[in-house]
mmCIF file with all atom_site columns, C-alpha atoms in Angstrom:
data_model
loop_
_atom_site.group_PDB
_atom_site.id
_atom_site.type_symbol
_atom_site.label_atom_id
_atom_site.label_alt_id
_atom_site.label_comp_id
_atom_site.label_asym_id
_atom_site.label_entity_id
_atom_site.label_seq_id
_atom_site.pdbx_PDB_ins_code
_atom_site.Cartn_x
_atom_site.Cartn_y
_atom_site.Cartn_z
_atom_site.occupancy
_atom_site.B_iso_or_equiv
_atom_site.pdbx_formal_charge
_atom_site.auth_seq_id
_atom_site.auth_comp_id
_atom_site.auth_asym_id
_atom_site.auth_atom_id
_atom_site.pdbx_PDB_model_num
ATOM 1   C CA . MET J 1 1   ? -55.159 -59.058 59.237  1.00 50.00 ? 1   MET J CA 1
ATOM 2   C CA . ALA J 1 2   ? -51.618 -60.691 59.199  1.00 57.00 ? 2   ALA J CA 1
ATOM 3   C CA . LYS J 1 3   ? -49.264 -60.456 56.530  1.00 59.00 ? 3   LYS J CA 1
ATOM 4   C CA . ALA J 1 4   ? -47.878 -63.716 54.767  1.00 58.00 ? 4   ALA J CA 1
ATOM 5   C CA . HIS J 1 5   ? -44.495 -64.715 55.591  1.00 58.00 ? 5   HIS J CA 1
ATOM 6   C CA . ARG J 1 6   ? -42.217 -64.988 52.830  1.00 58.00 ? 6   ARG J CA 1
ATOM 7   C CA . LYS J 1 7   ? -39.412 -67.718 52.572  1.00 59.00 ? 7   LYS J CA 1
ATOM 8   C CA . SER J 1 8   ? -35.917 -65.774 53.100  1.00 58.00 ? 8   SER J CA 1
ATOM 9   C CA . GLY J 1 9   ? -34.131 -68.118 50.807  1.00 56.00 ? 9   GLY J CA 1
ATOM 10  C CA . PRO J 1 10  ? -31.331 -67.435 48.255  1.00 64.00 ? 10  PRO J CA 1
ATOM 11  C CA . ARG J 1 11  ? -32.970 -65.873 45.335  1.00 62.00 ? 11  ARG J CA 1
ATOM 12  C CA . GLU J 1 12  ? -32.474 -67.096 41.816  1.00 64.00 ? 12  GLU J CA 1
ATOM 13  C CA . ALA J 1 13  ? -29.596 -65.140 39.924  1.00 68.00 ? 13  ALA J CA 1
ATOM 14  C CA . LYS J 1 14  ? -30.658 -63.542 36.969  1.00 79.00 ? 14  LYS J CA 1
ATOM 15  C CA . GLU J 1 15  ? -29.524 -64.513 33.167  1.00 84.00 ? 15  GLU J CA 1
ATOM 16  C CA . PHE J 1 16  ? -28.939 -60.866 32.250  1.00 89.00 ? 16  PHE J CA 1
ATOM 17  C CA . GLU J 1 17  ? -28.575 -57.771 33.920  1.00 91.00 ? 17  GLU J CA 1
ATOM 18  C CA . GLU J 1 18  ? -31.136 -54.791 33.190  1.00 93.00 ? 18  GLU J CA 1
ATOM 19  C CA . GLU J 1 19  ? -30.702 -51.587 32.632  1.00 93.00 ? 19  GLU J CA 1
ATOM 20  C CA . VAL J 1 20  ? -33.522 -48.942 32.143  1.00 95.00 ? 20  VAL J CA 1
ATOM 21  C CA . LEU J 1 21  ? -32.184 -46.351 29.569  1.00 94.00 ? 21  LEU J CA 1
ATOM 22  C CA . GLN J 1 22  ? -35.341 -43.921 29.355  1.00 94.00 ? 22  GLN J CA 1
ATOM 23  C CA . ILE J 1 23  ? -39.031 -43.727 30.607  1.00 95.00 ? 23  ILE J CA 1
ATOM 24  C CA . ASP J 1 24  ? -41.441 -41.538 28.587  1.00 94.00 ? 24  ASP J CA 1
ATOM 25  C CA . ARG J 1 25  ? -44.512 -40.466 28.915  1.00 95.00 ? 25  ARG J CA 1
ATOM 26  C CA . VAL J 1 26  ? -46.325 -40.366 25.323  1.00 93.00 ? 26  VAL J CA 1
ATOM 27  C CA . THR J 1 27  ? -49.467 -39.400 24.275  1.00 93.00 ? 27  THR J CA 1
ATOM 28  C CA . ARG J 1 28  ? -52.008 -39.981 21.966  1.00 91.00 ? 28  ARG J CA 1
ATOM 29  C CA . VAL J 1 29  ? -55.276 -38.039 20.809  1.00 92.00 ? 29  VAL J CA 1
ATOM 30  C CA . VAL J 1 30  ? -58.473 -39.686 20.845  1.00 92.00 ? 30  VAL J CA 1
ATOM 31  C CA . ALA J 1 31  ? -61.977 -38.583 20.331  1.00 91.00 ? 31  ALA J CA 1
ATOM 32  C CA . GLY J 1 32  ? -62.275 -38.058 24.085  1.00 89.00 ? 32  GLY J CA 1
ATOM 33  C CA . GLY J 1 33  ? -59.134 -36.282 24.635  1.00 91.00 ? 33  GLY J CA 1
ATOM 34  C CA . ARG J 1 34  ? -55.552 -37.499 25.422  1.00 93.00 ? 34  ARG J CA 1
ATOM 35  C CA . ARG J 1 35  ? -54.599 -41.111 26.083  1.00 92.00 ? 35  ARG J CA 1
ATOM 36  C CA . MET J 1 36  ? -51.464 -41.104 28.051  1.00 93.00 ? 36  MET J CA 1
ATOM 37  C CA . ARG J 1 37  ? -49.092 -44.505 28.259  1.00 95.00 ? 37  ARG J CA 1
ATOM 38  C CA . PHE J 1 38  ? -45.683 -44.957 29.291  1.00 96.00 ? 38  PHE J CA 1
ATOM 39  C CA . ARG J 1 39  ? -42.695 -46.025 26.862  1.00 96.00 ? 39  ARG J CA 1
ATOM 40  C CA . ALA J 1 40  ? -39.652 -47.686 28.397  1.00 96.00 ? 40  ALA J CA 1
ATOM 41  C CA . THR J 1 41  ? -36.382 -48.416 26.585  1.00 96.00 ? 41  THR J CA 1
ATOM 42  C CA . VAL J 1 42  ? -34.331 -51.135 28.590  1.00 96.00 ? 42  VAL J CA 1
ATOM 43  C CA . VAL J 1 43  ? -31.120 -52.648 27.616  1.00 96.00 ? 43  VAL J CA 1
ATOM 44  C CA . ILE J 1 44  ? -30.016 -56.361 28.762  1.00 95.00 ? 44  ILE J CA 1
ATOM 45  C CA . GLY J 1 45  ? -26.824 -58.196 28.956  1.00 94.00 ? 45  GLY J CA 1
ATOM 46  C CA . ASN J 1 46  ? -24.617 -60.947 30.555  1.00 92.00 ? 46  ASN J CA 1
ATOM 47  C CA . ARG J 1 47  ? -21.609 -59.079 30.401  1.00 91.00 ? 47  ARG J CA 1
ATOM 48  C CA . LYS J 1 48  ? -19.959 -61.815 28.361  1.00 91.00 ? 48  LYS J CA 1
ATOM 49  C CA . LYS J 1 49  ? -20.630 -60.618 25.013  1.00 91.00 ? 49  LYS J CA 1
ATOM 50  C CA . ARG J 1 50  ? -24.164 -60.930 24.801  1.00 93.00 ? 50  ARG J CA 1
ATOM 51  C CA . VAL J 1 51  ? -26.453 -57.618 24.645  1.00 95.00 ? 51  VAL J CA 1
ATOM 52  C CA . GLY J 1 52  ? -30.143 -56.839 23.617  1.00 95.00 ? 52  GLY J CA 1
ATOM 53  C CA . ILE J 1 53  ? -31.999 -53.543 23.954  1.00 96.00 ? 53  ILE J CA 1
ATOM 54  C CA . GLY J 1 54  ? -35.939 -53.432 23.516  1.00 96.00 ? 54  GLY J CA 1
ATOM 55  C CA . THR J 1 55  ? -38.973 -50.675 23.627  1.00 96.00 ? 55  THR J CA 1
ATOM 56  C CA . GLY J 1 56  ? -42.224 -51.356 25.574  1.00 96.00 ? 56  GLY J CA 1
ATOM 57  C CA . LYS J 1 57  ? -45.269 -49.375 25.987  1.00 96.00 ? 57  LYS J CA 1
ATOM 58  C CA . ALA J 1 58  ? -47.965 -49.443 28.717  1.00 96.00 ? 58  ALA J CA 1
ATOM 59  C CA . ASN J 1 59  ? -50.587 -47.833 30.733  1.00 95.00 ? 59  ASN J CA 1
ATOM 60  C CA . GLU J 1 60  ? -48.268 -48.474 33.787  1.00 95.00 ? 60  GLU J CA 1
ATOM 61  C CA . VAL J 1 61  ? -44.334 -47.822 33.987  1.00 95.00 ? 61  VAL J CA 1
ATOM 62  C CA . VAL J 1 62  ? -43.865 -51.812 35.321  1.00 95.00 ? 62  VAL J CA 1
ATOM 63  C CA . ILE J 1 63  ? -45.792 -53.519 33.039  1.00 96.00 ? 63  ILE J CA 1
ATOM 64  C CA . ALA J 1 64  ? -43.779 -51.358 30.263  1.00 96.00 ? 64  ALA J CA 1
ATOM 65  C CA . ILE J 1 65  ? -40.621 -52.398 31.491  1.00 96.00 ? 65  ILE J CA 1
ATOM 66  C CA . GLU J 1 66  ? -41.579 -56.067 31.464  1.00 95.00 ? 66  GLU J CA 1
ATOM 67  C CA . LYS J 1 67  ? -42.654 -55.758 27.779  1.00 96.00 ? 67  LYS J CA 1
ATOM 68  C CA . ALA J 1 68  ? -39.424 -53.989 26.956  1.00 96.00 ? 68  ALA J CA 1
ATOM 69  C CA . ILE J 1 69  ? -37.310 -56.695 28.689  1.00 95.00 ? 69  ILE J CA 1
ATOM 70  C CA . SER J 1 70  ? -39.182 -59.574 26.846  1.00 94.00 ? 70  SER J CA 1
ATOM 71  C CA . LYS J 1 71  ? -38.295 -57.813 23.377  1.00 95.00 ? 71  LYS J CA 1
ATOM 72  C CA . ALA J 1 72  ? -35.019 -57.158 24.517  1.00 94.00 ? 72  ALA J CA 1
ATOM 73  C CA . LYS J 1 73  ? -34.254 -60.982 24.968  1.00 93.00 ? 73  LYS J CA 1
ATOM 74  C CA . LYS J 1 74  ? -35.980 -61.668 21.829  1.00 94.00 ? 74  LYS J CA 1
ATOM 75  C CA . ASN J 1 75  ? -33.240 -58.991 19.990  1.00 92.00 ? 75  ASN J CA 1
ATOM 76  C CA . LEU J 1 76  ? -29.921 -60.376 21.249  1.00 94.00 ? 76  LEU J CA 1
ATOM 77  C CA . ILE J 1 77  ? -26.929 -60.143 19.765  1.00 93.00 ? 77  ILE J CA 1
ATOM 78  C CA . THR J 1 78  ? -23.556 -61.635 20.484  1.00 93.00 ? 78  THR J CA 1
ATOM 79  C CA . VAL J 1 79  ? -20.574 -59.142 20.582  1.00 92.00 ? 79  VAL J CA 1
ATOM 80  C CA . PRO J 1 80  ? -17.351 -59.963 19.132  1.00 92.00 ? 80  PRO J CA 1
ATOM 81  C CA . ILE J 1 81  ? -14.812 -58.910 22.052  1.00 90.00 ? 81  ILE J CA 1
ATOM 82  C CA . GLU J 1 82  ? -10.860 -59.614 21.472  1.00 90.00 ? 82  GLU J CA 1
ATOM 83  C CA . ASN J 1 83  ? -8.446  -58.706 24.228  1.00 89.00 ? 83  ASN J CA 1
ATOM 84  C CA . ASP J 1 84  ? -11.270 -56.873 26.147  1.00 90.00 ? 84  ASP J CA 1
ATOM 85  C CA . THR J 1 85  ? -12.447 -54.703 22.788  1.00 92.00 ? 85  THR J CA 1
ATOM 86  C CA . ILE J 1 86  ? -13.708 -54.643 19.950  1.00 93.00 ? 86  ILE J CA 1
ATOM 87  C CA . PRO J 1 87  ? -11.982 -56.478 16.870  1.00 92.00 ? 87  PRO J CA 1
ATOM 88  C CA . HIS J 1 88  ? -11.888 -52.926 14.284  1.00 92.00 ? 88  HIS J CA 1
ATOM 89  C CA . GLU J 1 89  ? -13.295 -49.389 13.941  1.00 93.00 ? 89  GLU J CA 1
ATOM 90  C CA . ILE J 1 90  ? -17.029 -48.897 12.865  1.00 94.00 ? 90  ILE J CA 1
ATOM 91  C CA . LYS J 1 91  ? -18.926 -46.021 11.878  1.00 94.00 ? 91  LYS J CA 1
ATOM 92  C CA . VAL J 1 92  ? -22.813 -46.224 12.039  1.00 94.00 ? 92  VAL J CA 1
ATOM 93  C CA . LYS J 1 93  ? -25.518 -43.719 10.906  1.00 94.00 ? 93  LYS J CA 1
ATOM 94  C CA . PHE J 1 94  ? -28.837 -44.656 11.921  1.00 94.00 ? 94  PHE J CA 1
ATOM 95  C CA . LYS J 1 95  ? -31.656 -41.950 11.234  1.00 92.00 ? 95  LYS J CA 1
ATOM 96  C CA . ALA J 1 96  ? -30.317 -38.959 12.775  1.00 93.00 ? 96  ALA J CA 1
ATOM 97  C CA . SER J 1 97  ? -27.400 -40.820 14.779  1.00 94.00 ? 97  SER J CA 1
ATOM 98  C CA . ARG J 1 98  ? -23.891 -41.346 13.791  1.00 94.00 ? 98  ARG J CA 1
ATOM 99  C CA . ILE J 1 99  ? -21.678 -43.460 15.870  1.00 94.00 ? 99  ILE J CA 1
ATOM 100 C CA . ILE J 1 100 ? -18.182 -44.247 16.010  1.00 95.00 ? 100 ILE J CA 1
ATOM 101 C CA . LEU J 1 101 ? -16.580 -47.017 17.967  1.00 94.00 ? 101 LEU J CA 1
ATOM 102 C CA . MET J 1 102 ? -12.977 -47.716 18.043  1.00 94.00 ? 102 MET J CA 1
ATOM 103 C CA . PRO J 1 103 ? -10.782 -50.291 19.618  1.00 93.00 ? 103 PRO J CA 1
ATOM 104 C CA . ALA J 1 104 ? -8.567  -49.015 22.548  1.00 93.00 ? 104 ALA J CA 1
ATOM 105 C CA . LYS J 1 105 ? -5.786  -50.590 24.435  1.00 92.00 ? 105 LYS J CA 1
ATOM 106 C CA . LYS J 1 106 ? -5.801  -52.269 27.865  1.00 93.00 ? 106 LYS J CA 1
ATOM 107 C CA . GLY J 1 107 ? -6.572  -49.762 30.590  1.00 92.00 ? 107 GLY J CA 1
ATOM 108 C CA . THR J 1 108 ? -8.390  -46.988 28.759  1.00 92.00 ? 108 THR J CA 1
ATOM 109 C CA . GLY J 1 109 ? -11.666 -48.114 30.181  1.00 94.00 ? 109 GLY J CA 1
ATOM 110 C CA . ILE J 1 110 ? -14.796 -47.129 28.509  1.00 94.00 ? 110 ILE J CA 1
ATOM 111 C CA . ILE J 1 111 ? -14.903 -43.381 26.704  1.00 94.00 ? 111 ILE J CA 1
ATOM 112 C CA . ALA J 1 112 ? -18.508 -43.495 26.134  1.00 92.00 ? 112 ALA J CA 1
ATOM 113 C CA . GLY J 1 113 ? -21.694 -41.638 27.661  1.00 88.00 ? 113 GLY J CA 1
ATOM 114 C CA . GLY J 1 114 ? -25.380 -42.239 27.965  1.00 87.00 ? 114 GLY J CA 1
ATOM 115 C CA . ALA J 1 115 ? -27.150 -44.972 26.167  1.00 90.00 ? 115 ALA J CA 1
ATOM 116 C CA . LEU J 1 116 ? -23.753 -45.830 24.370  1.00 93.00 ? 116 LEU J CA 1
ATOM 117 C CA . ARG J 1 117 ? -22.158 -46.616 28.145  1.00 93.00 ? 117 ARG J CA 1
ATOM 118 C CA . LYS J 1 118 ? -24.686 -48.770 29.216  1.00 94.00 ? 118 LYS J CA 1
ATOM 119 C CA . ILE J 1 119 ? -25.096 -50.731 26.286  1.00 94.00 ? 119 ILE J CA 1
ATOM 120 C CA . ILE J 1 120 ? -21.306 -51.239 25.972  1.00 94.00 ? 120 ILE J CA 1
ATOM 121 C CA . GLU J 1 121 ? -20.780 -52.192 30.027  1.00 94.00 ? 121 GLU J CA 1
ATOM 122 C CA . LEU J 1 122 ? -23.505 -54.806 29.461  1.00 94.00 ? 122 LEU J CA 1
ATOM 123 C CA . ALA J 1 123 ? -22.151 -56.144 26.363  1.00 93.00 ? 123 ALA J CA 1
ATOM 124 C CA . GLY J 1 124 ? -18.900 -56.983 28.431  1.00 93.00 ? 124 GLY J CA 1
ATOM 125 C CA . ILE J 1 125 ? -16.153 -54.559 26.504  1.00 93.00 ? 125 ILE J CA 1
ATOM 126 C CA . LYS J 1 126 ? -13.958 -53.052 29.115  1.00 94.00 ? 126 LYS J CA 1
ATOM 127 C CA . ASN J 1 127 ? -11.712 -50.535 26.940  1.00 94.00 ? 127 ASN J CA 1
ATOM 128 C CA . ILE J 1 128 ? -13.411 -48.806 23.911  1.00 94.00 ? 128 ILE J CA 1
ATOM 129 C CA . LEU J 1 129 ? -13.230 -45.336 22.344  1.00 95.00 ? 129 LEU J CA 1
ATOM 130 C CA . SER J 1 130 ? -16.498 -44.104 21.033  1.00 94.00 ? 130 SER J CA 1
ATOM 131 C CA . LYS J 1 131 ? -18.057 -40.688 19.934  1.00 94.00 ? 131 LYS J CA 1
ATOM 132 C CA . CYS J 1 132 ? -21.788 -39.975 19.404  1.00 93.00 ? 132 CYS J CA 1
ATOM 133 C CA . LEU J 1 133 ? -22.788 -37.143 16.786  1.00 92.00 ? 133 LEU J CA 1
ATOM 134 C CA . GLY J 1 134 ? -26.093 -36.023 15.309  1.00 92.00 ? 134 GLY J CA 1
ATOM 135 C CA . THR J 1 135 ? -28.707 -36.406 18.111  1.00 92.00 ? 135 THR J CA 1
ATOM 136 C CA . ASN J 1 136 ? -28.959 -36.533 21.614  1.00 92.00 ? 136 ASN J CA 1
ATOM 137 C CA . ASN J 1 137 ? -32.125 -39.215 21.490  1.00 93.00 ? 137 ASN J CA 1
ATOM 138 C CA . LYS J 1 138 ? -31.057 -41.821 23.738  1.00 93.00 ? 138 LYS J CA 1
ATOM 139 C CA . LEU J 1 139 ? -33.403 -44.574 21.764  1.00 93.00 ? 139 LEU J CA 1
ATOM 140 C CA . ALA J 1 140 ? -31.659 -43.318 18.380  1.00 94.00 ? 140 ALA J CA 1
ATOM 141 C CA . ASN J 1 141 ? -28.357 -43.488 19.789  1.00 94.00 ? 141 ASN J CA 1
ATOM 142 C CA . ALA J 1 142 ? -29.192 -46.841 21.426  1.00 94.00 ? 142 ALA J CA 1
ATOM 143 C CA . GLN J 1 143 ? -30.220 -48.563 18.158  1.00 94.00 ? 143 GLN J CA 1
ATOM 144 C CA . ALA J 1 144 ? -27.254 -47.257 16.147  1.00 95.00 ? 144 ALA J CA 1
ATOM 145 C CA . THR J 1 145 ? -24.720 -48.503 18.865  1.00 94.00 ? 145 THR J CA 1
ATOM 146 C CA . MET J 1 146 ? -26.590 -52.172 18.375  1.00 93.00 ? 146 MET J CA 1
ATOM 147 C CA . MET J 1 147 ? -26.275 -51.746 14.603  1.00 94.00 ? 147 MET J CA 1
ATOM 148 C CA . ALA J 1 148 ? -22.784 -50.934 14.997  1.00 94.00 ? 148 ALA J CA 1
ATOM 149 C CA . LEU J 1 149 ? -22.012 -54.005 17.403  1.00 92.00 ? 149 LEU J CA 1
ATOM 150 C CA . GLY J 1 150 ? -24.093 -56.391 15.205  1.00 92.00 ? 150 GLY J CA 1
ATOM 151 C CA . LYS J 1 151 ? -21.980 -55.400 12.339  1.00 92.00 ? 151 LYS J CA 1
ATOM 152 C CA . LEU J 1 152 ? -18.763 -56.187 14.021  1.00 90.00 ? 152 LEU J CA 1
ATOM 153 C CA . LYS J 1 153 ? -16.782 -59.082 13.078  1.00 88.00 ? 153 LYS J CA 1
ATOM 154 C CA . SER J 1 154 ? -13.775 -60.915 14.538  1.00 81.00 ? 154 SER J CA 1
ATOM 155 C CA . ARG J 1 155 ? -10.620 -61.469 12.641  1.00 75.00 ? 155 ARG J CA 1
ATOM 156 C CA . GLY J 1 156 ? -11.386 -65.011 11.704  1.00 73.00 ? 156 GLY J CA 1
ATOM 157 C CA . GLN J 1 157 ? -14.953 -63.650 10.553  1.00 67.00 ? 157 GLN J CA 1
ATOM 158 C CA . GLU J 1 158 ? -13.535 -61.162 8.114   1.00 65.00 ? 158 GLU J CA 1
ATOM 159 C CA . THR J 1 159 ? -11.027 -63.717 6.719   1.00 63.00 ? 159 THR J CA 1
ATOM 160 C CA . MET J 1 160 ? -13.890 -66.313 5.654   1.00 63.00 ? 160 MET J CA 1
ATOM 161 C CA . ASP J 1 161 ? -16.060 -63.321 4.150   1.00 66.00 ? 161 ASP J CA 1
ATOM 162 C CA . LYS J 1 162 ? -13.328 -62.832 1.844   1.00 66.00 ? 162 LYS J CA 1
ATOM 163 C CA . LEU J 1 163 ? -12.809 -66.377 1.137   1.00 63.00 ? 163 LEU J CA 1
ATOM 164 C CA . ALA J 1 164 ? -16.620 -66.721 0.462   1.00 68.00 ? 164 ALA J CA 1
ATOM 165 C CA . GLN J 1 165 ? -16.683 -63.467 -2.052  1.00 70.00 ? 165 GLN J CA 1
ATOM 166 C CA . LYS J 1 166 ? -13.965 -65.029 -4.352  1.00 67.00 ? 166 LYS J CA 1
ATOM 167 C CA . PRO J 1 167 ? -15.253 -67.335 -7.177  1.00 64.00 ? 167 PRO J CA 1
ATOM 168 C CA . ALA J 1 168 ? -14.693 -70.942 -6.761  1.00 60.00 ? 168 ALA J CA 1
ATOM 169 C CA . PRO J 1 169 ? -12.359 -72.072 -9.116  1.00 59.00 ? 169 PRO J CA 1
ATOM 170 C CA . LYS J 1 170 ? -13.538 -74.095 -12.269 1.00 56.00 ? 170 LYS J CA 1
ATOM 171 C CA . LYS J 1 171 ? -13.413 -77.428 -12.996 1.00 57.00 ? 171 LYS J CA 1
ATOM 172 C CA . PRO J 1 172 ? -11.171 -78.847 -15.655 1.00 58.00 ? 172 PRO J CA 1
ATOM 173 C CA . ILE J 1 173 ? -14.052 -79.903 -17.786 1.00 63.00 ? 173 ILE J CA 1
ATOM 174 C CA . GLU J 1 174 ? -15.835 -76.493 -17.683 1.00 65.00 ? 174 GLU J CA 1
ATOM 175 C CA . VAL J 1 175 ? -12.584 -74.960 -18.888 1.00 61.00 ? 175 VAL J CA 1
ATOM 176 C CA . GLU J 1 176 ? -12.295 -77.374 -21.754 1.00 67.00 ? 176 GLU J CA 1
ATOM 177 C CA . LYS J 1 177 ? -16.040 -76.493 -22.340 1.00 67.00 ? 177 LYS J CA 1
ATOM 178 C CA . GLU J 1 178 ? -15.282 -72.782 -22.593 1.00 70.00 ? 178 GLU J CA 1
ATOM 179 C CA . THR J 1 179 ? -12.087 -73.192 -24.964 1.00 69.00 ? 179 THR J CA 1
ATOM 180 C CA . ALA J 1 180 ? -14.078 -75.112 -27.260 1.00 70.00 ? 180 ALA J CA 1
ATOM 181 C CA . GLU J 1 181 ? -17.185 -72.732 -27.510 1.00 71.00 ? 181 GLU J CA 1
ATOM 182 C CA . LYS J 1 182 ? -14.354 -70.002 -28.037 1.00 68.00 ? 182 LYS J CA 1
ATOM 183 C CA . THR J 1 183 ? -12.675 -71.660 -30.915 1.00 70.00 ? 183 THR J CA 1
ATOM 184 C CA . GLU J 1 184 ? -16.255 -72.686 -32.655 1.00 71.00 ? 184 GLU J CA 1
ATOM 185 C CA . ASN J 1 185 ? -16.931 -68.623 -32.206 1.00 69.00 ? 185 ASN J CA 1
ATOM 186 C CA . VAL J 1 186 ? -14.061 -67.892 -33.841 1.00 66.00 ? 186 VAL J CA 1
ATOM 187 C CA . GLU J 1 187 ? -14.184 -70.414 -36.557 1.00 70.00 ? 187 GLU J CA 1
ATOM 188 C CA . GLU J 1 188 ? -18.182 -69.381 -37.425 1.00 72.00 ? 188 GLU J CA 1
ATOM 189 C CA . THR J 1 189 ? -17.103 -65.757 -37.480 1.00 72.00 ? 189 THR J CA 1
ATOM 190 C CA . ALA J 1 190 ? -13.803 -66.629 -39.799 1.00 69.00 ? 190 ALA J CA 1
ATOM 191 C CA . ALA J 1 191 ? -16.061 -68.470 -42.080 1.00 71.00 ? 191 ALA J CA 1
ATOM 192 C CA . GLU J 1 192 ? -18.588 -65.733 -42.328 1.00 73.00 ? 192 GLU J CA 1
ATOM 193 C CA . ALA J 1 193 ? -15.936 -63.287 -43.172 1.00 72.00 ? 193 ALA J CA 1
ATOM 194 C CA . LYS J 1 194 ? -14.861 -65.478 -46.227 1.00 70.00 ? 194 LYS J CA 1
ATOM 195 C CA . SER J 1 195 ? -18.438 -65.750 -47.709 1.00 65.00 ? 195 SER J CA 1
#
């Protein structure tokens, strides 16, 4: 039987790069014995501030990876990057994992290991210092890293948030009403004290 000839034209460029963090064999005990499945953890990113993580389970590894990729596309976040590093230091605790991310000068490179390194590379950060504490679990460390990157704010966002927290200035009419109410209350208490 002859094989079908494939076209050898240029392939479409993918929007996101995919990196498999971990593939686990997980079992579930059922009445007839144990049911084996595979759990894949995948990180996707475009190296231009967009990164996402997803996990998928299936009876076959390839299907688990495909499910993880589709979930990662739904969980994409945009990371604020300033001068090829993060705008400020951040510490995050997620389950047993504690992550510390610190901005670094140009030429430092990525000082990170394991799951943290893959996520940071796919986000497009070129200079960063980091430390994983608490656990060696790749999935927990990856989720903590995503949480930390999601909490980062650019310098412009920080000032906008501070301005949003300040109460709005009162209008002159509101000030007049408040002073009138206060004077009425004082007059009432004075009248009650006299009688």
